[in-house]
Short mmCIF file of C-alpha atoms in Angstrom, two decimals:
data_model
loop_
_atom_site.label_atom_id
_atom_site.label_comp_id
_atom_site.label_asym_id
_atom_site.label_seq_id
_atom_site.Cartn_x
_atom_site.Cartn_y
_atom_site.Cartn_z
CA ALA Q 394 0.59 -0.49 0.28
CA ALA Q 395 3.06 2.06 0.60
CA ALA Q 396 4.68 1.95 -2.64
CA ALA Q 397 1.13 2.72 -4.40
CA PHE Q 398 1.18 5.80 -2.61
CA PRO Q 399 4.26 8.15 -3.13
CA GLY Q 400 5.58 9.15 0.17
CA ALA Q 401 3.49 7.29 2.87
CA PRO Q 402 5.54 5.02 5.03
CA PRO Q 403 4.59 1.10 5.53
CA PRO Q 404 1.09 0.68 7.49
CA LEU Q 405 1.90 -0.13 11.53
CA PRO Q 406 0.12 -2.92 12.68
CA CYS Q 407 -2.76 -2.80 15.33
CA GLY Q 408 -1.12 -4.01 17.62
CA ALA Q 409 -2.60 -4.26 21.07
CA THR Q 410 -5.16 -2.12 20.74
CA PRO Q 411 -6.96 0.21 23.53
CA ALA Q 412 -10.10 -0.82 25.35
CA ALA Q 413 -13.29 0.77 24.53
CA MET Q 414 -11.58 1.48 20.66
CA ALA Q 415 -11.43 -0.26 17.59
CA CYS Q 416 -7.78 -0.86 15.07
CA ILE Q 417 -8.38 1.32 11.95
CA PRO Q 418 -5.85 -0.23 9.62
CA GLY Q 419 -3.08 2.25 8.04
CA GLY Q 420 -3.54 2.63 3.71
CA PRO Q 421 -5.71 5.18 1.60
CA THR Q 422 -9.02 5.97 1.37
CA ILE Q 423 -10.87 8.79 -0.67
CA ARG Q 424 -11.93 11.98 1.28
CA GLY Q 425 -14.22 14.25 -0.10
CA THR Q 426 -17.35 13.65 -3.49
CA ASP Q 427 -17.46 15.03 -6.60
CA ASP Q 428 -20.43 15.09 -6.70
CA GLY Q 429 -21.86 15.83 -3.09
CA PRO Q 430 -22.53 19.36 -1.01
CA LYS Q 431 -19.49 22.27 -3.04
CA ASN Q 432 -17.68 22.16 0.26
CA ALA Q 433 -16.91 18.25 0.00
CA ARG Q 434 -15.25 18.62 -3.38
CA PRO Q 435 -12.95 17.97 -4.82
CA ALA Q 436 -13.23 13.86 -4.18
CA ALA Q 437 -9.00 12.84 -3.03
CA ARG Q 438 -7.14 9.75 -2.42
CA VAL Q 439 -5.23 10.31 0.67
CA TRP Q 440 -3.26 8.25 3.22
CA VAL Q 441 -3.97 7.73 6.68
CA GLN Q 442 -1.25 5.67 9.24
CA THR Q 443 -3.14 3.53 11.51
CA PHE Q 444 -4.97 4.78 13.89
CA TYR Q 445 -8.10 3.85 17.22
CA MET Q 446 -10.92 5.18 17.47
CA ASP Q 447 -13.05 4.67 19.95
CA ILE Q 448 -15.98 2.56 19.15
CA ASP Q 449 -19.01 5.30 20.54
CA GLU Q 450 -19.10 8.52 20.84
CA VAL Q 451 -18.47 10.05 24.76
CA THR Q 452 -21.01 9.68 26.30
CA SER Q 453 -22.20 12.40 29.34
CA ALA Q 454 -20.68 9.89 32.22
CA ASP Q 455 -17.66 10.10 30.23
CA TYR Q 456 -17.45 13.86 30.15
CA ARG Q 457 -18.71 13.72 33.86
CA ALA Q 458 -15.67 12.07 35.13
CA CYS Q 459 -13.77 13.81 32.73
CA MET Q 460 -14.82 17.36 34.57
CA LYS Q 461 -14.73 15.66 38.14
CA ALA Q 462 -11.07 15.21 37.74
CA ARG Q 463 -10.75 18.86 36.47
CA ALA Q 464 -9.39 17.93 33.25
CA CYS Q 465 -12.51 19.05 31.24
CA GLY Q 466 -14.49 22.51 31.24
CA ARG Q 467 -17.69 22.41 32.61
CA ALA Q 468 -20.61 22.35 30.22
CA LYS Q 469 -24.04 20.29 29.41
CA PRO Q 470 -26.67 19.99 26.76
CA LEU Q 471 -28.92 23.01 26.08
CA TYR Q 472 -32.28 21.62 26.57
CA GLY Q 473 -33.31 18.77 29.14
CA ASP Q 474 -33.39 15.12 28.09
CA PHE Q 475 -30.46 15.05 26.57
CA SER Q 476 -28.03 14.05 29.98
CA ARG Q 477 -28.84 9.78 30.31
CA ARG Q 478 -25.62 7.97 31.82
CA LYS Q 479 -25.26 6.21 27.69
CA GLN Q 480 -26.23 9.30 25.64
CA PRO Q 481 -23.79 11.06 23.88
CA MET Q 482 -22.47 14.08 25.43
CA VAL Q 483 -23.14 17.18 23.17
CA GLY Q 484 -22.79 20.91 23.73
CA VAL Q 485 -19.18 20.54 24.72
CA THR Q 486 -16.79 23.73 22.87
CA TRP Q 487 -14.25 22.59 20.18
CA PHE Q 488 -11.49 22.80 23.22
CA ASN Q 489 -13.40 21.18 25.26
CA ALA Q 490 -13.47 17.72 23.31
CA VAL Q 491 -9.49 18.81 22.88
CA GLU Q 492 -9.48 19.17 26.31
CA TYR Q 493 -11.02 15.49 26.91
CA CYS Q 494 -9.50 13.43 24.38
CA ARG Q 495 -5.88 14.75 25.63
CA TRP Q 496 -6.74 13.67 29.10
CA LYS Q 497 -7.82 10.24 28.05
CA GLY Q 498 -4.12 10.38 25.78
CA GLY Q 499 -5.44 10.48 23.13
CA HIS Q 500 -6.18 13.31 20.22
CA LEU Q 501 -10.03 14.73 18.63
CA PRO Q 502 -9.43 12.59 15.59
CA THR Q 503 -8.45 14.96 11.72
CA GLU Q 504 -11.15 14.60 9.27
CA ALA Q 505 -9.01 12.12 7.03
CA GLU Q 506 -9.11 10.38 10.21
CA TRP Q 507 -12.51 10.47 10.71
CA GLU Q 508 -13.58 9.82 7.17
CA LYS Q 509 -10.57 7.23 6.74
CA ALA Q 510 -12.69 5.29 9.98
CA ALA Q 511 -16.36 6.43 8.17
CA ARG Q 512 -16.11 5.18 4.97
CA GLY Q 513 -13.32 2.67 4.80
CA PRO Q 514 -10.48 2.18 1.70
CA ASP Q 515 -12.85 2.90 -0.83
CA GLY Q 516 -14.43 5.68 0.21
CA ASP Q 517 -18.10 4.40 0.08
CA LYS Q 518 -21.07 7.32 1.06
CA TYR Q 519 -21.44 6.22 4.37
CA PRO Q 520 -19.88 3.93 7.02
CA TRP Q 521 -21.78 0.29 6.55
CA GLY Q 522 -21.62 1.38 2.46
CA ASP Q 523 -23.86 3.00 -0.12
CA ALA Q 524 -27.40 1.91 0.58
CA PRO Q 525 -28.97 4.81 1.09
CA ALA Q 526 -29.01 5.63 4.96
CA THR Q 527 -32.64 5.31 7.30
CA CYS Q 528 -33.48 4.73 10.77
CA ALA Q 529 -32.61 1.14 10.61
CA MET Q 530 -29.15 1.85 10.59
CA ALA Q 531 -28.67 5.47 11.90
CA ILE Q 532 -30.30 7.72 14.65
CA ILE Q 533 -31.54 10.83 11.88
CA GLN Q 534 -34.82 12.52 11.37
CA ASP Q 535 -37.30 10.87 8.76
CA ALA Q 536 -40.96 11.27 7.59
CA ARG Q 537 -41.24 10.07 10.99
CA GLY Q 538 -40.25 13.15 12.64
CA ARG Q 539 -36.54 13.97 14.12
CA SER Q 540 -34.62 11.19 15.89
CA CYS Q 541 -36.82 8.55 14.09
CA GLY Q 542 -39.97 10.40 15.36
CA VAL Q 543 -39.12 9.41 18.63
CA ALA Q 544 -40.04 13.04 20.65
CA LYS Q 545 -38.33 14.68 23.84
CA ILE Q 546 -39.24 14.48 27.16
CA GLY Q 547 -40.35 17.63 28.32
CA ASN Q 548 -40.54 20.97 26.37
CA HIS Q 549 -40.14 21.32 22.38
CA PRO Q 550 -41.02 17.61 22.44
CA LYS Q 551 -40.64 17.82 18.23
CA VAL Q 552 -36.93 18.12 18.88
CA GLY Q 553 -36.16 15.24 19.23
CA ARG Q 554 -32.92 13.86 20.85
CA THR Q 555 -29.98 11.50 20.56
CA PHE Q 556 -30.43 7.81 21.87
CA VAL Q 557 -27.88 6.38 24.23
CA VAL Q 558 -24.69 4.93 21.99
CA GLY Q 559 -25.02 1.63 19.91
CA SER Q 560 -28.73 1.63 19.52
CA ARG Q 561 -27.93 0.96 15.78
CA PRO Q 562 -25.77 -1.78 14.67
CA ALA Q 563 -21.58 -1.84 14.80
CA TYR Q 564 -20.45 -0.90 11.38
CA ARG Q 565 -17.20 -0.88 9.66
CA TYR Q 566 -14.44 -1.51 12.06
CA GLY Q 567 -16.73 -2.30 14.85
CA LEU Q 568 -18.11 1.61 15.14
CA HIS Q 569 -21.42 2.71 16.33
CA ASP Q 570 -22.64 5.84 15.25
CA MET Q 571 -20.33 7.54 12.30
CA ALA Q 572 -23.40 8.43 11.25
CA GLY Q 573 -26.43 10.71 12.39
CA ASN Q 574 -27.15 10.30 16.89
CA ALA Q 575 -24.91 13.39 17.61
CA TRP Q 576 -22.70 15.96 15.41
CA GLU Q 577 -19.24 14.92 15.80
CA TRP Q 578 -16.08 17.68 16.38
CA VAL Q 579 -13.16 16.55 14.15
CA ALA Q 580 -9.50 18.44 14.53
CA ASP Q 581 -9.00 20.46 11.38
CA TRP Q 582 -9.49 24.12 10.60
CA TYR Q 583 -11.94 24.16 8.02
CA ALA Q 584 -12.50 25.47 4.53
CA PRO Q 585 -14.80 26.30 1.80
CA ASN Q 586 -13.41 23.69 -0.51
CA TYR Q 587 -10.75 21.02 -0.36
CA ALA Q 588 -9.25 23.02 -3.69
CA ARG Q 589 -8.78 26.46 -1.43
CA CYS Q 590 -7.75 24.30 1.57
CA GLY Q 591 -4.79 22.81 -1.09
CA ALA Q 592 -1.19 20.47 -0.07
CA SER Q 593 -2.91 21.21 3.47
CA CYS Q 594 -5.63 19.09 2.79
CA GLN Q 595 -3.55 16.63 0.60
CA GLY Q 596 -1.52 13.18 0.55
CA VAL Q 597 -0.07 11.36 3.55
CA ASP Q 598 -2.08 11.95 6.75
CA PRO Q 599 -3.85 15.51 5.83
CA LYS Q 600 -4.45 18.07 8.78
CA GLY Q 601 -5.92 20.27 7.14
CA PRO Q 602 -5.58 24.26 6.99
CA CYS Q 603 -1.75 25.07 8.57
CA GLY Q 604 -1.10 21.56 9.22
CA GLY Q 605 -3.92 21.80 12.46
CA ALA Q 606 -1.59 24.61 13.94
CA ARG Q 607 -3.38 25.90 17.19
CA ARG Q 608 -3.63 29.27 15.52
CA CYS Q 609 -4.19 29.49 11.61
CA LYS Q 610 -4.51 33.07 9.50
CA GLY Q 611 -7.35 33.71 7.52
CA HIS Q 612 -9.33 30.51 9.58
CA ASP Q 613 -11.41 30.44 12.49
CA LEU Q 614 -13.72 27.84 11.93
CA LYS Q 615 -13.59 23.76 12.44
CA MET Q 616 -16.27 20.83 11.70
CA VAL Q 617 -18.50 18.55 13.21
CA LYS Q 618 -18.93 15.88 10.75
CA GLY Q 619 -21.86 12.97 10.84
CA GLY Q 620 -25.25 14.75 11.01
CA SER Q 621 -27.28 13.38 13.62
CA TRP Q 622 -30.53 13.01 14.57
CA TYR Q 623 -31.98 16.18 13.83
CA TRP Q 624 -31.19 16.76 10.39
CA ASP Q 625 -31.86 14.57 7.65
CA ALA Q 626 -30.33 12.00 5.26
CA ALA Q 627 -28.19 14.19 3.24
CA HIS Q 628 -26.42 14.82 6.55
CA ALA Q 629 -25.34 11.54 7.54
CA VAL Q 630 -22.89 11.23 4.05
CA SER Q 631 -19.79 11.02 5.56
CA ALA Q 632 -18.28 13.93 3.31
CA TYR Q 633 -20.87 15.60 4.41
CA ARG Q 634 -18.81 18.77 6.31
CA ARG Q 635 -20.88 21.50 8.71
CA SER Q 636 -18.47 24.23 9.98
CA ASN Q 637 -18.84 25.92 13.72
CA ILE Q 638 -16.90 28.12 15.41
CA PRO Q 639 -15.33 26.35 18.19
CA GLU Q 640 -16.23 27.78 21.23
CA ASN Q 641 -20.01 26.54 19.46
CA LYS Q 642 -21.94 29.93 20.48
CA PRO Q 643 -24.39 29.42 19.66
CA LEU Q 644 -24.57 26.43 21.31
CA SER Q 645 -25.04 23.55 19.44
CA HIS Q 646 -25.25 20.02 20.27
CA PHE Q 647 -22.40 18.97 18.80
CA GLY Q 648 -20.10 15.49 20.62
CA PHE Q 649 -17.09 13.77 19.59
CA ARG Q 650 -15.10 10.83 19.62
CA CYS Q 651 -11.18 10.35 19.81
CA ALA Q 652 -8.43 8.66 18.33
CA ALA Q 653 -5.09 7.66 19.18
CA SER Q 654 -1.86 7.20 16.98
CA VAL Q 655 0.04 3.97 17.57
CA SER Q 656 2.82 5.45 19.62
CA GLU Q 657 -0.36 7.04 22.46
CA ALA Q 658 -1.51 3.90 22.50
CA GLN Q 659 1.95 2.59 24.03
CA ALA Q 660 2.40 5.17 25.63
CA LYS Q 661 -0.36 5.33 27.97
CA ALA Q 662 -0.72 1.47 27.93
CA ALA Q 663 3.30 2.35 29.60
CA GLY Q 664 1.59 4.71 32.13
CA LYS Q 665 3.57 7.74 30.21
CA PRO Q 666 2.03 11.48 30.73
#
């Protein structure tokens, strides 16, 4: 695989996969689309090194543990009926998500890592392949309404709500909820399309504008991926990109999951900070 992609190193073996994570083997994938949303064009072949991805979205209970440890900033959902222990933690800023993943010994996935985990080596449309998104596979809005027609308890019932993580079948690599349920923050700065992003969105392990630097002149937006309970199937397409300010104001119901490189996982297993 490395020889077929200039500049790519040999894929690392998965080794001992950390608990509650799945191994995403290194190699190429298709990032973006030629016939979908304009901000996700053009499609391109990129190469991503082996990494690990959380099987589930970070839950309310997970995030509360981080707050209790004083490693994460305080956050909570905007609405009631979103705070069950196993519902995805939503209403966090991009900075909250970065803090949590660092506390867990990993990192917020890059957009390329996220799409590799969602789309596999062939760049499928959805995490399960190219079959249309339905409520049998993802928590989305369908003809019955938001969250597959399940009303939110309390005020504004038609808003719907997230489901507990893992309420739908596992997708490729054993991951849950890579489409629907909660939008997920990714690490990259947002560019209005991949052509504008240029070399920073191409090649081996792309990290987006400015190579993922903490500050990036001309860029003040981050991204969420995967769609949610609130939106229809078109937003659940794995190439779909939604931009938002990292401070998450006004508050939106965004969640996240963490990734870890092989070296990060090895350091954590060895008890190194």
